């Protein structure tokens, strides 16, 4: 997730069993072949072959663009640098990206989805899989099925469907039943995405979509134990207890240490606020800490505020 889940976050989120694979933030492709440093920046895991997090979970490289030739050239570049799979982003709703004809903008014309996927699939041949991620459409869902079929025709080996249109942004609800329609029409695996925050929602998304697999986005940040919780439940039928504050604080301070090895303090503090902000909607203690810590500017104070016992925290104003 762009600006949110980078290699450090991937390392932490995959430290316990849960995820089968992960995807990088999108690499924005315009018209030229990007230099290797851009790929290494988005995917430091390219340092190992095949790219994987330290706990061995595969990392796919995501490209976002609209020009088939440029996407193909960059896919070849990624392959040369050791990428083990290319995912194509047709879901990004950002205005600047869409204005420049990227992300969900292509969902207005299924032929363009097909052309992009086909160009990348031809560029990498049988060497590595090409996959795609779509929303249900741009303004409405009329082309949802056509876009999904276009991605399949282009050669996508699986399709992730974020169950909202671009205009719906991130507003609930996610229309999981629409993913089911797409799944039934496609021969390739379809992966359900959108608004899975809890084990119960995981189950509901699976039931309504009929998909075997789901992709977690914000839910994994809100509760870094969501994927392990799902995996544990699959294996044992047991529900893990709610994630305690101390575990959340520990993952945030590990994240701070990793980020601070390369980034200035103020950037690290802002990244921490961003992650805590994702947690606060789903956890009362995270909400209480966020209310106090959002005004903090130094890393030491922020880390102290995370580590403080619940009694030591001032009441949020
Ligand atoms: C801040 C932010 C950045 C995102 N960046 C990406 C991205 O780079 N590539 C991508 O495929 N999806 C991206 N997404 C979309 C998520 O992967 C996911 O499809 C969406 O948030 C719905 O799933 P969720 O409800 O589980 O978060 C991003 C979402 C957010 C909120």
Coordinates of C-alpha atoms and ligand atoms in Angstrom, one line a residue:
X1 CA 0.0 0.0 0.0
X2 CA 1.5 3.2 -1.3
X3 CA 3.1 5.3 1.5
X4 CA 1.9 2.8 4.1
X5 CA 3.1 -0.7 3.7
X6 CA 6.8 -0.7 2.7
X7 CA 9.5 -3.4 3.1
X8 CA 9.8 -2.7 6.9
X9 CA 6.0 -3.0 7.4
X10 CA 6.0 -6.2 5.3
X11 CA 8.8 -7.6 7.4
X12 CA 6.9 -7.0 10.6
X13 CA 3.5 -8.1 9.2
X14 CA 4.9 -11.4 7.9
X15 CA 7.0 -12.2 11.0
X16 CA 4.2 -14.6 12.2
X17 CA 2.5 -17.2 10.0
X18 CA -0.5 -15.7 8.2
X19 CA 0.3 -14.3 4.8
X20 CA 1.0 -16.4 1.7
X21 CA 2.5 -13.5 -0.3
X22 CA 2.7 -9.8 -0.3
X23 CA 2.8 -7.0 -2.9
X24 CA 5.0 -3.9 -3.1
X25 CA 3.7 -0.3 -3.2
X26 CA 3.0 0.5 -6.9
X27 CA 5.9 1.5 -9.1
X28 CA 4.5 4.3 -11.3
X29 CA 5.3 3.7 -14.9
X30 CA 4.8 6.7 -17.3
X31 CA 6.7 6.3 -20.6
X32 CA 10.2 5.4 -19.9
X33 CA 12.1 2.4 -18.5
X34 CA 12.8 3.2 -14.9
X35 CA 16.3 2.8 -13.5
X36 CA 17.1 -0.2 -11.2
X37 CA 17.2 2.1 -8.1
X38 CA 13.5 2.7 -8.4
X39 CA 12.7 -1.0 -8.3
X40 CA 15.1 -1.5 -5.4
X41 CA 13.6 1.3 -3.5
X42 CA 10.1 -0.1 -3.8
X43 CA 11.2 -3.6 -3.4
X44 CA 14.4 -3.9 -1.3
X45 CA 13.5 -7.6 -1.1
X46 CA 15.0 -7.9 -4.7
X47 CA 18.3 -8.3 -2.8
X48 CA 17.3 -12.0 -2.4
X49 CA 16.2 -14.5 -5.0
X50 CA 13.3 -14.9 -5.2
X51 CA 12.3 -11.7 -3.5
X52 CA 10.9 -12.5 -0.1
X53 CA 10.5 -11.0 3.4
X54 CA 13.0 -12.1 6.0
X55 CA 10.5 -14.8 7.1
X56 CA 10.4 -16.2 3.5
X57 CA 7.1 -14.8 2.3
X58 CA 7.2 -13.9 -1.4
X59 CA 7.0 -10.3 -2.5
X60 CA 5.4 -9.5 -5.9
X61 CA 6.3 -6.2 -7.6
X62 CA 3.4 -4.0 -8.5
X63 CA 3.4 -1.7 -11.6
X64 CA 0.9 1.1 -12.2
X65 CA 0.6 2.6 -15.7
X66 CA -1.4 2.7 -18.8
X67 CA 1.0 2.6 -21.7
X68 CA 1.4 -1.1 -22.7
X69 CA 4.8 -0.6 -24.2
X70 CA 6.1 1.2 -21.1
X71 CA 4.6 -1.3 -18.8
X72 CA 6.2 -4.1 -20.8
X73 CA 9.7 -2.4 -20.8
X74 CA 9.5 -2.0 -17.0
X75 CA 8.2 -5.5 -16.5
X76 CA 11.3 -6.8 -18.4
X77 CA 13.4 -4.6 -16.2
X78 CA 11.8 -5.9 -13.1
X79 CA 12.3 -9.5 -14.3
X80 CA 16.0 -8.8 -15.1
X81 CA 16.4 -7.5 -11.5
X82 CA 15.0 -10.7 -10.1
X83 CA 11.2 -10.0 -9.7
X84 CA 9.3 -13.2 -9.2
X85 CA 5.9 -11.9 -10.2
X86 CA 4.4 -8.7 -11.6
X87 CA 1.1 -7.4 -10.3
X88 CA -0.7 -4.7 -12.3
X89 CA -2.7 -2.0 -10.5
X90 CA -6.0 -1.1 -12.0
X91 CA -7.5 0.0 -8.7
X92 CA -5.8 3.2 -7.5
X93 CA -8.4 5.9 -7.0
X94 CA -6.1 8.9 -6.5
X95 CA -7.1 11.9 -8.5
X96 CA -3.6 12.7 -9.7
X97 CA -3.0 9.1 -10.8
X98 CA -6.4 8.9 -12.6
X99 CA -5.9 12.3 -14.2
X100 CA -2.7 10.9 -15.7
X101 CA -4.5 7.9 -17.0
X102 CA -3.4 5.4 -14.4
X103 CA -4.9 3.0 -11.8
X104 CA -8.7 2.8 -11.9
X105 CA -8.9 5.1 -14.9
X106 CA -8.4 2.1 -17.2
X107 CA -11.5 0.4 -15.9
X108 CA -13.5 2.7 -18.1
X109 CA -12.3 0.7 -21.1
X110 CA -11.8 -3.1 -20.7
X111 CA -9.7 -3.1 -23.9
X112 CA -7.1 -1.0 -22.2
X113 CA -7.0 -3.4 -19.3
X114 CA -6.5 -6.3 -21.7
X115 CA -3.8 -4.5 -23.7
X116 CA -1.8 -3.6 -20.5
X117 CA -1.9 -7.2 -19.1
X118 CA -1.2 -8.8 -22.5
X119 CA 1.8 -6.5 -23.1
X120 CA 3.3 -7.4 -19.7
X121 CA 2.5 -11.1 -20.1
X122 CA 4.2 -11.1 -23.5
X123 CA 7.2 -9.2 -22.1
X124 CA 7.9 -11.7 -19.3
X125 CA 6.7 -14.8 -21.2
X126 CA 6.6 -17.9 -19.0
X127 CA 9.4 -16.7 -16.7
X128 CA 7.2 -15.2 -14.0
X129 CA 3.4 -14.8 -13.5
X130 CA 1.5 -11.6 -14.2
X131 CA -1.4 -10.8 -12.0
X132 CA -3.9 -7.9 -11.8
X133 CA -5.9 -6.0 -9.2
X134 CA -9.1 -4.2 -10.1
X135 CA -12.0 -2.4 -8.5
X136 CA -15.6 -3.0 -9.6
X137 CA -15.5 -0.1 -12.0
X138 CA -14.8 3.6 -12.2
X139 CA -18.1 5.4 -11.5
X140 CA -20.4 2.4 -11.7
X141 CA -20.2 -1.4 -11.9
X142 CA -21.4 -1.9 -15.4
X143 CA -18.0 -2.9 -16.7
X144 CA -16.9 -5.0 -13.7
X145 CA -17.3 -8.3 -15.4
X146 CA -15.9 -7.0 -18.7
X147 CA -12.8 -5.7 -17.0
X148 CA -12.2 -8.9 -15.1
X149 CA -12.6 -11.0 -18.2
X150 CA -10.2 -8.6 -20.0
X151 CA -7.6 -9.1 -17.4
X152 CA -8.0 -12.9 -17.8
X153 CA -7.8 -12.7 -21.6
X154 CA -4.7 -10.6 -21.3
X155 CA -3.0 -13.4 -19.4
X156 CA -3.4 -12.5 -15.7
X157 CA -2.9 -15.6 -13.6
X158 CA -5.0 -14.4 -10.8
X159 CA -7.2 -11.4 -10.2
X160 CA -7.6 -9.5 -6.9
X161 CA -11.0 -7.6 -6.8
X162 CA -11.4 -4.7 -4.4
X163 CA -15.2 -4.7 -4.1
X164 CA -15.9 -1.1 -4.6
X165 CA -15.9 1.3 -7.6
X166 CA -13.3 4.1 -7.8
X167 CA -15.9 6.7 -6.9
X168 CA -16.8 4.7 -3.8
X169 CA -13.3 5.3 -2.6
X170 CA -12.8 3.4 0.7
X171 CA -16.4 4.0 1.9
X172 CA -18.1 0.9 3.3
X173 CA -19.7 -1.3 2.4
X174 CA -17.5 -3.5 0.2
X175 CA -19.8 -5.4 -2.2
X176 CA -18.4 -8.9 -1.7
X177 CA -21.3 -10.5 -3.5
X178 CA -20.0 -8.8 -6.7
X179 CA -16.7 -10.5 -6.3
X180 CA -18.7 -13.8 -6.4
X181 CA -20.2 -12.8 -9.8
X182 CA -16.8 -12.2 -11.1
X183 CA -15.4 -15.4 -9.6
X184 CA -18.1 -17.4 -11.3
X185 CA -17.3 -15.9 -14.7
X186 CA -13.6 -16.5 -14.6
X187 CA -11.4 -19.5 -14.9
X188 CA -8.4 -18.0 -13.0
X189 CA -8.4 -17.7 -9.2
X190 CA -10.2 -14.6 -7.9
X191 CA -9.1 -13.1 -4.6
X192 CA -11.5 -11.0 -2.5
X193 CA -10.4 -7.7 -1.1
X194 CA -12.0 -4.8 0.8
X195 CA -13.2 -4.1 4.4
X196 CA -11.9 -7.3 6.0
X197 CA -11.0 -6.1 9.5
X198 CA -11.9 -9.1 11.6
X199 CA -12.1 -12.8 11.5
X200 CA -15.9 -12.5 11.2
X201 CA -15.6 -10.2 8.2
X202 CA -13.0 -12.6 6.7
X203 CA -15.6 -15.4 6.9
X204 CA -18.4 -13.2 5.6
X205 CA -16.3 -12.0 2.6
X206 CA -15.4 -15.6 1.8
X207 CA -19.0 -16.8 2.1
X208 CA -20.4 -14.0 -0.1
X209 CA -17.7 -14.1 -2.7
X210 CA -17.1 -17.8 -2.7
X211 CA -13.4 -17.1 -2.9
X212 CA -10.9 -19.3 -1.2
X213 CA -8.4 -16.5 -0.7
X214 CA -8.6 -12.9 0.5
X215 CA -6.3 -9.9 0.4
X216 CA -5.9 -7.8 3.5
X217 CA -5.1 -4.1 3.3
X218 CA -5.9 -1.7 6.1
X219 CA -7.2 -4.5 8.3
X220 CA -3.7 -5.9 8.6
X221 CA -2.4 -2.5 9.8
X222 CA -5.3 -2.0 12.1
X223 CA -4.7 -5.4 13.7
X224 CA -1.3 -6.8 12.7
X225 CA -2.5 -10.2 14.2
X226 CA -5.4 -10.4 11.8
X227 CA -3.7 -12.7 9.3
X228 CA -2.2 -14.9 12.0
X229 CA -5.7 -14.9 13.6
X230 CA -7.2 -16.1 10.4
X231 CA -4.5 -18.7 9.9
X232 CA -4.8 -20.0 13.5
X233 CA -8.6 -20.3 13.1
X234 CA -8.2 -22.1 9.8
X235 CA -5.8 -24.6 11.4
X236 CA -7.5 -25.1 14.8
X237 CA -11.0 -23.6 14.7
X238 CA -9.9 -21.5 17.7
X239 CA -10.3 -17.8 18.1
X240 CA -7.1 -16.0 19.3
X241 CA -7.7 -13.4 22.0
X242 CA -7.9 -9.7 21.0
X243 CA -4.5 -8.2 20.2
X244 CA -3.3 -6.5 23.5
X245 CA -2.0 -2.9 23.5
X246 CA 1.5 -4.1 24.5
X247 CA 1.8 -6.2 21.3
X248 CA 0.7 -3.2 19.2
X249 CA 3.1 -0.9 21.0
X250 CA 5.9 -3.4 20.4
X251 CA 5.3 -3.7 16.6
X252 CA 5.2 0.1 16.4
X253 CA 8.5 0.6 18.2
X254 CA 10.1 -2.1 16.1
X255 CA 8.9 -0.2 13.0
X256 CA 10.3 3.0 14.4
X257 CA 13.7 1.4 14.9
X258 CA 13.7 0.0 11.4
X259 CA 12.6 3.3 9.8
X260 CA 15.0 5.4 11.9
X261 CA 17.9 3.6 10.5
X262 CA 17.4 5.5 7.2
X263 CA 14.9 8.2 7.7
X264 CA 14.9 11.5 9.6
X265 CA 13.1 11.6 13.0
X266 CA 10.2 13.7 11.8
X267 CA 9.4 11.4 9.0
X268 CA 9.5 8.4 11.3
X269 CA 7.2 10.1 13.8
X270 CA 4.7 10.8 11.0
X271 CA 4.9 7.2 9.8
X272 CA 4.2 6.0 13.3
X273 CA 1.2 8.4 13.6
X274 CA -0.1 7.0 10.3
X275 CA 0.0 3.4 11.5
X276 CA -1.4 4.3 14.9
X277 CA -4.2 6.1 13.0
X278 CA -5.0 2.9 11.2
X279 CA -5.2 1.0 14.5
X280 CA -7.4 3.5 16.4
X281 CA -10.6 2.8 14.5
X282 CA -10.6 -0.7 15.7
X283 CA -9.0 -0.5 19.2
X284 CA -10.0 1.7 22.1
X285 CA -6.5 1.9 23.6
X286 CA -5.0 2.8 20.2
X287 CA -7.6 5.5 19.9
X288 CA -6.8 6.9 23.4
X289 CA -3.0 6.9 22.6
X290 CA -3.5 8.5 19.2
X291 CA -5.5 11.3 20.8
X292 CA -2.5 12.1 23.0
X293 CA 0.4 11.3 20.7
X294 CA -0.8 13.0 17.5
X295 CA 0.6 16.3 18.8
X296 CA 4.0 14.8 19.7
X297 CA 6.9 15.7 17.4
X298 CA 9.9 13.9 18.8
X299 CA 10.6 10.2 18.4
X300 CA 11.6 9.7 22.1
X301 CA 8.4 11.2 23.4
X302 CA 6.4 9.2 20.9
X303 CA 8.1 5.9 21.9
X304 CA 7.6 6.8 25.6
X305 CA 4.0 7.4 25.0
X306 CA 3.6 4.0 23.3
X307 CA 5.4 2.3 26.2
X308 CA 3.7 4.0 29.1
X309 CA 1.4 1.9 31.1
X310 CA -2.2 2.6 30.6
X311 CA -2.4 4.4 34.0
X312 CA 0.5 6.7 33.1
X313 CA -1.3 8.1 30.0
X314 CA -2.8 11.5 30.5
X315 CA -6.5 11.7 29.6
X316 CA -6.8 12.8 26.0
X317 CA -8.1 16.3 25.5
Ligands
LIG1 C1 -3.1 4.5 1.8 C2 -3.4 3.4 0.8 C3 -2.5 3.1 -0.1 C4 -2.8 2.0 -1.0 N1 -1.8 1.7 -2.0 C5 -2.1 0.6 -2.8 C6 -1.1 0.2 -3.7 O1 0.0 0.8 -3.8 N2 -1.4 -0.8 -4.5 C7 -2.6 -1.5 -4.4 O2 -2.9 -2.5 -5.2 N3 -3.6 -1.1 -3.6 C8 -3.3 -0.1 -2.8 N4 -4.3 0.3 -1.9 C9 -5.6 -0.4 -1.8 C10 -5.5 -1.6 -0.9 O3 -4.6 -2.5 -1.3 C11 -6.9 -2.3 -0.8 O4 -7.3 -2.7 -2.1 C12 -8.0 -1.3 -0.3 O5 -7.5 -0.6 0.8 C13 -9.2 -2.2 0.2 O6 -8.8 -3.2 1.1 P1 -8.9 -2.9 2.6 O7 -10.3 -2.5 3.0 O8 -8.5 -4.3 3.2 O9 -7.9 -1.9 3.0 C14 -4.0 1.4 -1.0 C15 -5.0 1.7 0.0 C16 -4.7 2.7 0.9 C17 -5.7 3.1 2.0

